[in-house]
XYZ file of C-alpha atoms in Angstrom:
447
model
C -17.295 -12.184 10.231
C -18.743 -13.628 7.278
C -16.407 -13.240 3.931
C -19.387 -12.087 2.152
C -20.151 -9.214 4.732
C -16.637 -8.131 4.806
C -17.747 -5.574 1.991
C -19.943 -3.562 4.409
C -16.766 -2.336 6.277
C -15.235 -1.260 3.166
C -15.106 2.515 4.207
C -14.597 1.990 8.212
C -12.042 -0.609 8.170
C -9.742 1.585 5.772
C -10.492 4.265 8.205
C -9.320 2.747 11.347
C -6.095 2.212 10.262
C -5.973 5.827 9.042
C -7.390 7.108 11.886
C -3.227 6.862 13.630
C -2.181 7.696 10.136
C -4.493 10.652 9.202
C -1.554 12.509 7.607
C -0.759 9.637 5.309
C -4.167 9.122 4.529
C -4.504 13.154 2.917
C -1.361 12.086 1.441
C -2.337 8.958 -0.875
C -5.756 10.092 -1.716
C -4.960 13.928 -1.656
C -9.155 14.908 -1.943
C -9.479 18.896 -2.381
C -12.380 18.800 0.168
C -14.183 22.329 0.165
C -15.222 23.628 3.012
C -18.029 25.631 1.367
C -20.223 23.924 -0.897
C -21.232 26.262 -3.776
C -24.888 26.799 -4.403
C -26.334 27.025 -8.053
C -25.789 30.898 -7.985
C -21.936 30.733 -6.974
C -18.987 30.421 -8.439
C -16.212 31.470 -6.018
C -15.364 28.528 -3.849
C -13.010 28.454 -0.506
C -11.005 25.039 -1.143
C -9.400 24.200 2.432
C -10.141 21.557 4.794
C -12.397 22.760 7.533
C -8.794 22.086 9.738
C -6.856 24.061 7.200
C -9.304 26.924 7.702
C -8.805 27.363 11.904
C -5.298 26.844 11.244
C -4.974 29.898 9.249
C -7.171 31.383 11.782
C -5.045 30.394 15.061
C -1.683 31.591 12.907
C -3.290 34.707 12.102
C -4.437 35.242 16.096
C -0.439 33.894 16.660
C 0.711 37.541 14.860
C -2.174 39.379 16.124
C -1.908 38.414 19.639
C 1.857 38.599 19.589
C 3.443 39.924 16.691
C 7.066 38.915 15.117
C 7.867 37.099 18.553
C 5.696 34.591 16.933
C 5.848 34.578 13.976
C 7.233 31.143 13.370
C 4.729 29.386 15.693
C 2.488 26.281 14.642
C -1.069 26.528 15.432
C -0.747 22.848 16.126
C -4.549 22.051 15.129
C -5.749 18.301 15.470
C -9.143 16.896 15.253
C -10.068 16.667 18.889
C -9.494 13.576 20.748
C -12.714 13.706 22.999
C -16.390 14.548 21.561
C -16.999 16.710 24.771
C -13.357 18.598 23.617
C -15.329 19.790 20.839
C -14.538 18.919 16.838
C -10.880 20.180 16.574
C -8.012 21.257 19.555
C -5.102 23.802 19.120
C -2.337 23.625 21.617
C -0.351 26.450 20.282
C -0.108 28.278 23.681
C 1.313 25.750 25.672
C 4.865 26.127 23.540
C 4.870 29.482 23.566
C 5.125 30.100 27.418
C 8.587 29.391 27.790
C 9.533 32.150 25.072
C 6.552 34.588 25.962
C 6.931 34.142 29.752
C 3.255 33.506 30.116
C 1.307 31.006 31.810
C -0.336 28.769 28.639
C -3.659 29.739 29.939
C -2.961 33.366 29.489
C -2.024 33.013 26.174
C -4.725 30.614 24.739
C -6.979 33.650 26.364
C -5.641 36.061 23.987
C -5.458 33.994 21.355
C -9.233 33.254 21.442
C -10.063 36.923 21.630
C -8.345 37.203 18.037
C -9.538 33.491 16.533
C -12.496 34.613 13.685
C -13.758 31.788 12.963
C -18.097 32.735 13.564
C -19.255 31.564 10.238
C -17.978 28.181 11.092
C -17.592 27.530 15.173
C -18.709 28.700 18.451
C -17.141 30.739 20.288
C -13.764 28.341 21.112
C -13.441 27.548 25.314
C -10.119 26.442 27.308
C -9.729 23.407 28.489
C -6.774 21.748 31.042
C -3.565 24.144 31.077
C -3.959 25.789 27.867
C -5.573 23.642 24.999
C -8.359 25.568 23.026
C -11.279 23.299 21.845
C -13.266 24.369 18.546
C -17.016 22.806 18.293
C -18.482 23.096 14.347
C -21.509 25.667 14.578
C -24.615 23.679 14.250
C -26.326 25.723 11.305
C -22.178 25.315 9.674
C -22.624 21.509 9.917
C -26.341 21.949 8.738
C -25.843 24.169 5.576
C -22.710 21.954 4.868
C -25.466 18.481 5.070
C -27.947 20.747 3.098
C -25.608 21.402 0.222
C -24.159 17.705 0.497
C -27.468 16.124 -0.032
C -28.502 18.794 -2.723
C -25.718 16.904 -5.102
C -27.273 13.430 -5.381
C -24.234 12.523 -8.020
C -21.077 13.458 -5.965
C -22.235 14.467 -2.622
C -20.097 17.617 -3.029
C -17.181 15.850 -3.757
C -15.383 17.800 -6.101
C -13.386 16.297 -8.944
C -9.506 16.711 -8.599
C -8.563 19.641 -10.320
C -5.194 18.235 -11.577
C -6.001 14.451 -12.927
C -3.154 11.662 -12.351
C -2.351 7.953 -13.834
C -1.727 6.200 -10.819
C -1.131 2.461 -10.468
C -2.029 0.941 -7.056
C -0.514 -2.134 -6.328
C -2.753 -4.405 -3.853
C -3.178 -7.800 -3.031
C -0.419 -10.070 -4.299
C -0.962 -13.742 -3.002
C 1.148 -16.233 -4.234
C 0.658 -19.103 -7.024
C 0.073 -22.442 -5.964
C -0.690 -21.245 -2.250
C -3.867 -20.273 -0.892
C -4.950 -17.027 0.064
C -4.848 -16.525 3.986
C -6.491 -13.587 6.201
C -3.095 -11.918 6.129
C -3.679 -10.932 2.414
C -7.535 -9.328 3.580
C -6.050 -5.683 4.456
C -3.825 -5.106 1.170
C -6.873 -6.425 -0.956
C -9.570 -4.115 0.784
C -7.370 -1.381 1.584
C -5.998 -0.742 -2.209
C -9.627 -1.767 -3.719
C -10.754 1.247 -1.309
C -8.121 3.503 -2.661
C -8.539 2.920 -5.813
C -12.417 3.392 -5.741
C -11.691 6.804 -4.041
C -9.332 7.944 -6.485
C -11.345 6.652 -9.345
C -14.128 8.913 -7.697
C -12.225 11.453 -7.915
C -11.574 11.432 -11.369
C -7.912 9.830 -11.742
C -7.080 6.832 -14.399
C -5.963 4.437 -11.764
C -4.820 0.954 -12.824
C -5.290 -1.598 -10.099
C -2.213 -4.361 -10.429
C -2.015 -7.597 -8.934
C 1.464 -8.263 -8.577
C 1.390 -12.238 -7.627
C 4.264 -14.745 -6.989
C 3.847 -16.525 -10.139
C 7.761 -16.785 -10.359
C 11.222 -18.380 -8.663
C 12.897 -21.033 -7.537
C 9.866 -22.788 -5.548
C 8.237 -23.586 -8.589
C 11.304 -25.946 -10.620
C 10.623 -27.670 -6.597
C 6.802 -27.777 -7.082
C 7.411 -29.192 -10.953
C 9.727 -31.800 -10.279
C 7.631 -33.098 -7.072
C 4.628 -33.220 -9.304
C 6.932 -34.926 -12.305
C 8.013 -37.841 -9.569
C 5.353 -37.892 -7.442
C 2.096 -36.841 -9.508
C 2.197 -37.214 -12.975
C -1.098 -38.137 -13.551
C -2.524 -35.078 -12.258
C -0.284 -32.965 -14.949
C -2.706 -34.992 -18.032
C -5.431 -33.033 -19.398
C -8.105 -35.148 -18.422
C -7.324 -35.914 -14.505
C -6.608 -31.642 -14.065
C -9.680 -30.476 -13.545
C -9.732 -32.803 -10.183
C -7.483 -30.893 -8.506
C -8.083 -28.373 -5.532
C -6.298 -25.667 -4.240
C -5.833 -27.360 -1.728
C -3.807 -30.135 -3.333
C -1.551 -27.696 -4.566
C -0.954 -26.554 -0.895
C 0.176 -30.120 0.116
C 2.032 -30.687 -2.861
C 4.166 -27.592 -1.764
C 4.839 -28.406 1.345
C 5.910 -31.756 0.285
C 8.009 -31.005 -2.480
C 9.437 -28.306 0.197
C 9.842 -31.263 2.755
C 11.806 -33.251 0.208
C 13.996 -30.667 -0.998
C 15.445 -29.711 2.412
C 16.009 -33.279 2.784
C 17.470 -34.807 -0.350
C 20.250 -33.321 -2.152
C 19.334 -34.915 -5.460
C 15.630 -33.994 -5.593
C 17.435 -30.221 -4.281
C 19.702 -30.626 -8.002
C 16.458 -31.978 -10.182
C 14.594 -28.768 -9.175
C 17.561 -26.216 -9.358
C 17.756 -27.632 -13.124
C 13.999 -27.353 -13.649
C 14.267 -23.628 -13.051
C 16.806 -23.110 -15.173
C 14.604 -25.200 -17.677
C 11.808 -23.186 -17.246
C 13.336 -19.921 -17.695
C 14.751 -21.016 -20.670
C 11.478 -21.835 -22.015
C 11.126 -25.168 -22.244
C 7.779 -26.070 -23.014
C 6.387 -28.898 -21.130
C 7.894 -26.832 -17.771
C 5.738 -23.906 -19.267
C 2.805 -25.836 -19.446
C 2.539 -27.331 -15.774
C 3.681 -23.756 -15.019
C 0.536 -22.193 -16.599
C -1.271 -25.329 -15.438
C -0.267 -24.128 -11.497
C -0.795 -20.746 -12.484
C -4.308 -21.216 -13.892
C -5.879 -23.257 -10.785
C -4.669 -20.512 -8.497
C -5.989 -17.952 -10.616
C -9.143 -18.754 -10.642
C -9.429 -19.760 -6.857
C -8.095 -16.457 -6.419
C -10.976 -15.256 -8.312
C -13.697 -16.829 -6.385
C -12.590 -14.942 -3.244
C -12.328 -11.565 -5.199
C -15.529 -11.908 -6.942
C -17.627 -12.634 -3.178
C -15.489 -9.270 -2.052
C -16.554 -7.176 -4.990
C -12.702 -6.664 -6.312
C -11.424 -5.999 -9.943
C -7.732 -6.409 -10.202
C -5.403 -6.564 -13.571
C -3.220 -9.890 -13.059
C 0.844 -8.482 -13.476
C 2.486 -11.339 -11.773
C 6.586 -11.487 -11.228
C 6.770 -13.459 -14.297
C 5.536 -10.529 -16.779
C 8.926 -8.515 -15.729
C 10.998 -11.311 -16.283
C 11.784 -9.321 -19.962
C 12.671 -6.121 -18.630
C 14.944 -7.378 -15.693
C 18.656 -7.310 -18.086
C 17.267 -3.984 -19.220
C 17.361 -2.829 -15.369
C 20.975 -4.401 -15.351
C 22.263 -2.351 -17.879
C 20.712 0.719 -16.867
C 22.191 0.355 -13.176
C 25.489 -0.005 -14.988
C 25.500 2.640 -17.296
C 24.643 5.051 -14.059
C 27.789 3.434 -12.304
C 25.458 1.995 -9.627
C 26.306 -1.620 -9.770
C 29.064 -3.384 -8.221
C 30.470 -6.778 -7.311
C 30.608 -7.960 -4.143
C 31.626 -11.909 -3.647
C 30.510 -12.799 -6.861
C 27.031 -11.038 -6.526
C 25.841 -7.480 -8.240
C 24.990 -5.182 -5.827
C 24.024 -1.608 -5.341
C 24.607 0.375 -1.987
C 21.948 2.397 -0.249
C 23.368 5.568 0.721
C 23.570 6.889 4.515
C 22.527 3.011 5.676
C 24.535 0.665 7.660
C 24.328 -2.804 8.408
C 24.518 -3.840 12.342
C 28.332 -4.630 11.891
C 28.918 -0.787 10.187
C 29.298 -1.905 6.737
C 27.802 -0.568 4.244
C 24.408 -1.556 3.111
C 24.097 -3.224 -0.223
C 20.491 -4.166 -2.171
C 21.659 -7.456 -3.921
C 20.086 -7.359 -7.730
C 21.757 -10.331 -9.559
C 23.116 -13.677 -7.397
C 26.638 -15.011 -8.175
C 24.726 -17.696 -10.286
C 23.204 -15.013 -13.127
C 19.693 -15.418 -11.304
C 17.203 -12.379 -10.257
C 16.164 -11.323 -7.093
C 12.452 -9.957 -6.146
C 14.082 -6.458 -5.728
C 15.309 -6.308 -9.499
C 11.603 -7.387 -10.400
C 10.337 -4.346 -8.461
C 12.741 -2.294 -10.232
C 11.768 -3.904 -13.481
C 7.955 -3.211 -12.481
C 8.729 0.283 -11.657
C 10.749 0.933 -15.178
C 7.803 -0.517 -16.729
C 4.811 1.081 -15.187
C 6.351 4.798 -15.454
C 7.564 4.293 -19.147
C 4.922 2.216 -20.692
C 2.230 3.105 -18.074
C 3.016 6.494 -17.699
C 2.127 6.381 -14.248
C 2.561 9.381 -12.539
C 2.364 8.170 -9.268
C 2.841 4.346 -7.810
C 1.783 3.311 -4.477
C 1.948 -0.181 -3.139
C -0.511 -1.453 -0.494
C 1.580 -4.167 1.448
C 2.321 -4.451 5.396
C 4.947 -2.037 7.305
C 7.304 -4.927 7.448
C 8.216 -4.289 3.876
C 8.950 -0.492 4.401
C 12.838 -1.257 4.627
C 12.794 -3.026 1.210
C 10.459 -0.115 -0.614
C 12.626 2.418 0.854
C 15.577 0.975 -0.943
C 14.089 0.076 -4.207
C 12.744 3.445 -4.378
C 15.916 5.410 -3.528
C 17.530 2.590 -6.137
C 14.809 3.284 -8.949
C 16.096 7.242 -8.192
C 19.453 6.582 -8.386
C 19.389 4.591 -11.759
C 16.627 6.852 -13.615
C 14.371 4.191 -13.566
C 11.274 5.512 -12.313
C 11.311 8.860 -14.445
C 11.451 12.441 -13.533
C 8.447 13.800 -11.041
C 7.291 10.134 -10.573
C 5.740 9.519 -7.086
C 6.723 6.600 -5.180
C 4.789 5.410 -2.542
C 4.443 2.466 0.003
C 1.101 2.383 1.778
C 1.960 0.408 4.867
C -0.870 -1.177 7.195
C -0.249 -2.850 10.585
C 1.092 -7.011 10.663
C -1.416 -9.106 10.151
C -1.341 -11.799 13.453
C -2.180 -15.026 14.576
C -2.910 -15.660 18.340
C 0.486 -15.944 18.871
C 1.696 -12.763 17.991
C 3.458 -13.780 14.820
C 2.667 -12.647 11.885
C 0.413 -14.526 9.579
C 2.012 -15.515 6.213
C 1.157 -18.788 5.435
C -2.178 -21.187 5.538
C -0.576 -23.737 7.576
C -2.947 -22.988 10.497
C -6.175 -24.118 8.901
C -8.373 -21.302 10.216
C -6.081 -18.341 8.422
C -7.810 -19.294 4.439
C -9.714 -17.041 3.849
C -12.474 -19.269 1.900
C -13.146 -20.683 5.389
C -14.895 -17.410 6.243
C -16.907 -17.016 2.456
């Protein structure tokens, strides 16, 4: 598939990987999809999903049909699996005959005789042992299309009734690397998100949150200071690729697992370049610049707008998380390091679990610069809700920054925080895909 095509599956592809995550889905984007479309002459409107609606109808049929006994049944409704099971399936009889002492056909029989639901479906059938299958009445579906194509604007899309600030945070490749296949999902995923929620009337800010920050770039620096210097002059800059960049990395990465003095040079650059030293800061922003606007070729082709926030803009606020872990008691030592412990979670050995936020050595890790993010974006954002767009592998690490952020105040009262998680990107070989050392993962090879 052509990079430049790629936009075309904007709405399926998001929709795929909903499909096996439909509840998730209604909860990120949370549309109030009404299930009748008001003409110009109405003003009363039913709000509920079209599932919502035989829901309350199958509950209502539950007390009907069998009074108190069950009372505290689910109507189980799903969108059917089959298109010759109809549009939606309830299997609320088939739990039922163990407590009602009925065969599950017998009860989805009486259910069906109290289901009113003739504005909207036919009349429901049985299928199997006990399942009842609901098919959308044709002039239902028709009047619904009718009304739909009568609102050229919004398609009868109603604007949320309650607006939000939300910030989405999607995308995220890292500085001096190139941006691989693996990084295609977040990027279209949270663009699509966004674009819904922007439809629907929320101020959404869409962050980048890059790795523009850490100890791989005092390695990067001092390769480049040895082994490149003439590429770091104004006037030779401008020759270099992306792809230089990539080989310089895994050069400098070569040479630092092998040489214990080149490993010392770049520890010190770090500390150099977080104290602000200015020629550091320079090939820094020099790195940072060539990246960003490679990066920016490949968003442009996909039609994306992102705000750049990279690790490095946090780097202000990350004491301030410190001190606000301490003054909630949160923080403690452990071998020389700061810690904080995640409650009810165990480590394989039974000790408790800890989320590490400063090293023995005063430096940061990349869960104090979520916290840092997440102090930021609620306080000086005044985000209401946060959701980040990044693979299910990271679910373990949101979970605890979140219930850390909780802990320690940080995220502010009512905030929602939310990890979007999609399925591993993978190569042929089953592993996932987080590098561009196989050639044909960059995603400029497909533009």
């Amino acid at each position: 598939v052509k990079l430049s095509k790629i936009k075309a599956l904007y709405i399926c592809f998001p929709c795929m990987l909903c499909y096996r995550h439909i509840s998730l889905a209604r909860n990120i984007l949370k549309p109030r999809l009404q299930s009748t479309l008001p003409s110009k002459t109405e003003t009363k409107t039913d709000e509920r999903t079209i599932l919502q609606i035989i829901e309350n109808a199958v509950e209502n049929s539950l007390i009907l049909s069998f009074g108190e006994t069950a009372s505290t049944a689910k109507a189980l409704v799903t969108t059917a699996t089959k298109p010759e099971f109809g549009d939606y399936q309830s299997n609320a009889a088939l739990p039922l005959a163990k407590s009602l002492k009925l065969k599950p056909i017998e009860i989805a029989e009486k259910l069906i005789g109290n289901i009113r639901l003739e504005n909207i479906c036919d009349e429901p059938n049985i299928a199997g042992p006990g399942f009842i299958n609901f098919k959308l009445n044709k002039s239902f579906v028709s009047n619904k299309l009718k009304g739909v194509l009568s609102d050229s604007d919004r398609l009868g899309i109603p604007r949320a009734i309650k607006t939000e600030k939300i910030v989405v945070d999607f995308s995220s490749p890292n500085i001096a690397k190139e941006m691989h296949v693996g990084h295609l999902r977040s990027t279209i995923i949270g663009d699509t998100i966004c674009n819904v929620l922007e439809f629907l009337g929320h101020d959404v800010l869409r962050l980048n949150h890059v790795g523009d920050w850490g100890t791989q770039f005092g390695m990067i620096i001092t390769y480049l200071r040895e082994e490149k210097s003439d590429i770091l002059s104004k006037n030779e800059a401008c020759d270099v690729d992306i792809g230089d960049l990539v080989e310089f990395y895994r050069k400098a990465k070569e040479k630092f697992d092998s040489d214990e003095h080149f490993q010392e040079k770049s520890r010190a650059e770090v500390v150099k370049l977080q104290a602000g030293d200015l020629e550091s800061l320079r090939i820094w922003n020099f790195l940072c610049d060539l990246s960003r606007k490679e990066f920016q070729v490949i968003y442009n082709i996909l039609g994306v707008s992102l705000i750049e926030r990279g690790e490095s803009f946090y780097n202000k606020y990350l004491n301030g998380v410190i001190d606000d872990l301490k003054k909630e008691r949160l923080l403690v030592k452990s071998d020389g390091a700061s810690v904080v412990y995640i409650d009810n979670a165990k480590n394989k050995d039974g000790s408790p679990q800890a989320l590490i936020v400063q090293k023995t050595d005063g430096g940061f890790m990349y869960s104090t610069t979520d916290l840092a993010a997440i102090k930021h974006r609620t306080t000086e954002e005044k985000a209401d809700r946060i959701l980040y767009v990044t693979d299910s592998g990271q679910s373990g690490h949101f979970a605890q920054v979140f219930e850390i952020a909780r802990k320690g105040n940080l995220g502010g009262e009512g905030v929602s925080l939310e990890h979007v998680p999609f399925g591993l990107v993978q190569g042929e070989d089953g592993k996932k895909i987080q590098n561009t050392k196989r050639g044909d993962c960059k995603i400029k090879r497909l533009a």
